[in-house]
Each structure stands twice: as structure tokens, then as C-alpha cells.
């Protein structure tokens, strides 16, 4: 069984920084892509940033220049460095992964989600 475990959320003042981490563990064959989504109260879940195995990176327009996604392939971990945080960045942040898992000798592509971590930007 493969799971994604997030850490690093919390309360920060406007203009501050936070770093989120998401580690994938279990019977991993390979990782196609990992990324971060967020969902604010009353709003739909939206893509924040993603990084593919070949290195392609995408950011939401609202976070470009402030957030940086990176990946440690050896640790199956993705990071989201968030700088110059704004109150509108307040949301639950979810790690997402498109991961090839090894299940009974069969390789399967699975879409997985972390449990979510709260990020609150407030003075």
C-alpha cells in the first residue's frame, strides 16, 4: 500500500514563509508526477504546483514568483516552499501523486492524495 504523508503547515503572518513536505512510502515502482492542491472554505480544490518526473513544473498564476516546488527523487518526497504568503493563501493543502505501484507483481498507476495540512495566513 502506498501513502502520501504531509507535514509543515501552520499559522504564519502575511509576508511570512512556510515549507510543506510530502513523502510517498510503500510499494513504489516509480513516480510519474507529484504536486500540491489547495482548498479554501467554500471554494473548489485548485492546483497550486506540480512537478513531473521529467522535470516539467507548473504553477498556478496566483503563486508564480512566490512558491517553489521541488522534488527529492531519492526520498520520494516533494516540497513546496511558500514565500510572501498572503491571507488568500489560507487553505488546506493536499499533496497529490500519480504513482506507479507494485501490487502483487503487477505495476499499476494510482492517483493518491495526502490527508491535507492546514495553512493559515493571518496577523
Coordinates of C-alpha atoms in Angstrom, one line a residue, residues 24-101:
X24 CA 5.5 8.9 -0.6
X25 CA 6.0 5.5 1.0
X26 CA 5.1 1.9 0.3
X27 CA 5.5 -0.4 -2.7
X28 CA 6.5 2.3 -5.2
X29 CA 7.6 1.3 -8.7
X30 CA 8.1 4.8 -9.9
X31 CA 6.6 8.3 -9.6
X32 CA 5.1 10.0 -12.6
X33 CA 4.2 13.3 -11.1
X34 CA 3.6 14.9 -7.7
X35 CA 2.1 18.2 -6.7
X36 CA 0.1 20.3 -4.4
X37 CA -3.5 21.4 -4.5
X38 CA -5.4 23.6 -2.0
X39 CA -8.9 24.1 -1.0
X40 CA -10.2 27.2 0.8
X41 CA -13.6 27.2 2.6
X42 CA -16.4 27.4 0.2
X43 CA -14.1 27.0 -2.8
X44 CA -13.2 24.2 -5.2
X45 CA -9.9 22.4 -4.9
X46 CA -7.3 24.0 -7.2
X47 CA -3.9 23.1 -8.4
X48 CA -1.1 25.1 -6.8
X49 CA 2.0 23.5 -8.3
X50 CA 3.1 20.2 -9.9
X51 CA 6.3 18.6 -11.0
X52 CA 6.7 15.7 -13.3
X53 CA 9.4 13.0 -13.4
X54 CA 11.0 14.6 -16.4
X55 CA 11.2 17.9 -14.5
X56 CA 8.3 19.8 -16.0
X57 CA 6.9 22.3 -13.5
X58 CA 3.6 24.1 -13.5
X59 CA 2.3 26.8 -11.1
X60 CA -1.0 28.5 -10.6
X61 CA -0.8 32.1 -11.7
X62 CA -1.7 33.2 -8.2
X63 CA 1.5 31.7 -6.7
X64 CA 4.1 32.3 -9.5
X65 CA 7.1 34.1 -8.2
X66 CA 6.2 33.3 -4.6
X67 CA 6.1 29.5 -4.3
X68 CA 8.7 27.0 -5.4
X69 CA 8.1 23.2 -5.9
X70 CA 11.0 20.8 -5.7
X71 CA 11.5 17.1 -5.5
X72 CA 14.0 14.7 -4.0
X73 CA 13.7 11.5 -6.0
X74 CA 15.9 9.5 -3.7
X75 CA 13.5 10.2 -0.8
X76 CA 10.2 10.1 -2.9
X77 CA 9.5 13.5 -1.4
X78 CA 8.1 16.7 -2.9
X79 CA 8.4 20.1 -1.2
X80 CA 6.6 23.4 -1.6
X81 CA 8.4 26.5 -0.4
X82 CA 5.9 29.2 0.1
X83 CA 7.2 32.8 0.5
X84 CA 5.5 36.2 0.7
X85 CA 2.4 34.5 1.9
X86 CA -0.9 36.3 1.7
X87 CA -4.2 35.8 3.6
X88 CA -5.8 34.5 0.4
X89 CA -3.3 31.6 0.5
X90 CA -5.2 30.3 3.5
X91 CA -6.4 26.8 2.7
X92 CA -6.0 23.1 3.4
X93 CA -3.1 22.0 1.2
X94 CA -3.2 18.5 -0.3
X95 CA -0.3 16.5 -1.7
X96 CA -1.1 14.7 -4.9
X97 CA 0.7 11.9 -6.7
X98 CA 0.4 9.9 -9.9
X99 CA 2.4 6.9 -8.8
X100 CA 3.2 3.5 -10.3
X101 CA 2.8 1.0 -7.6

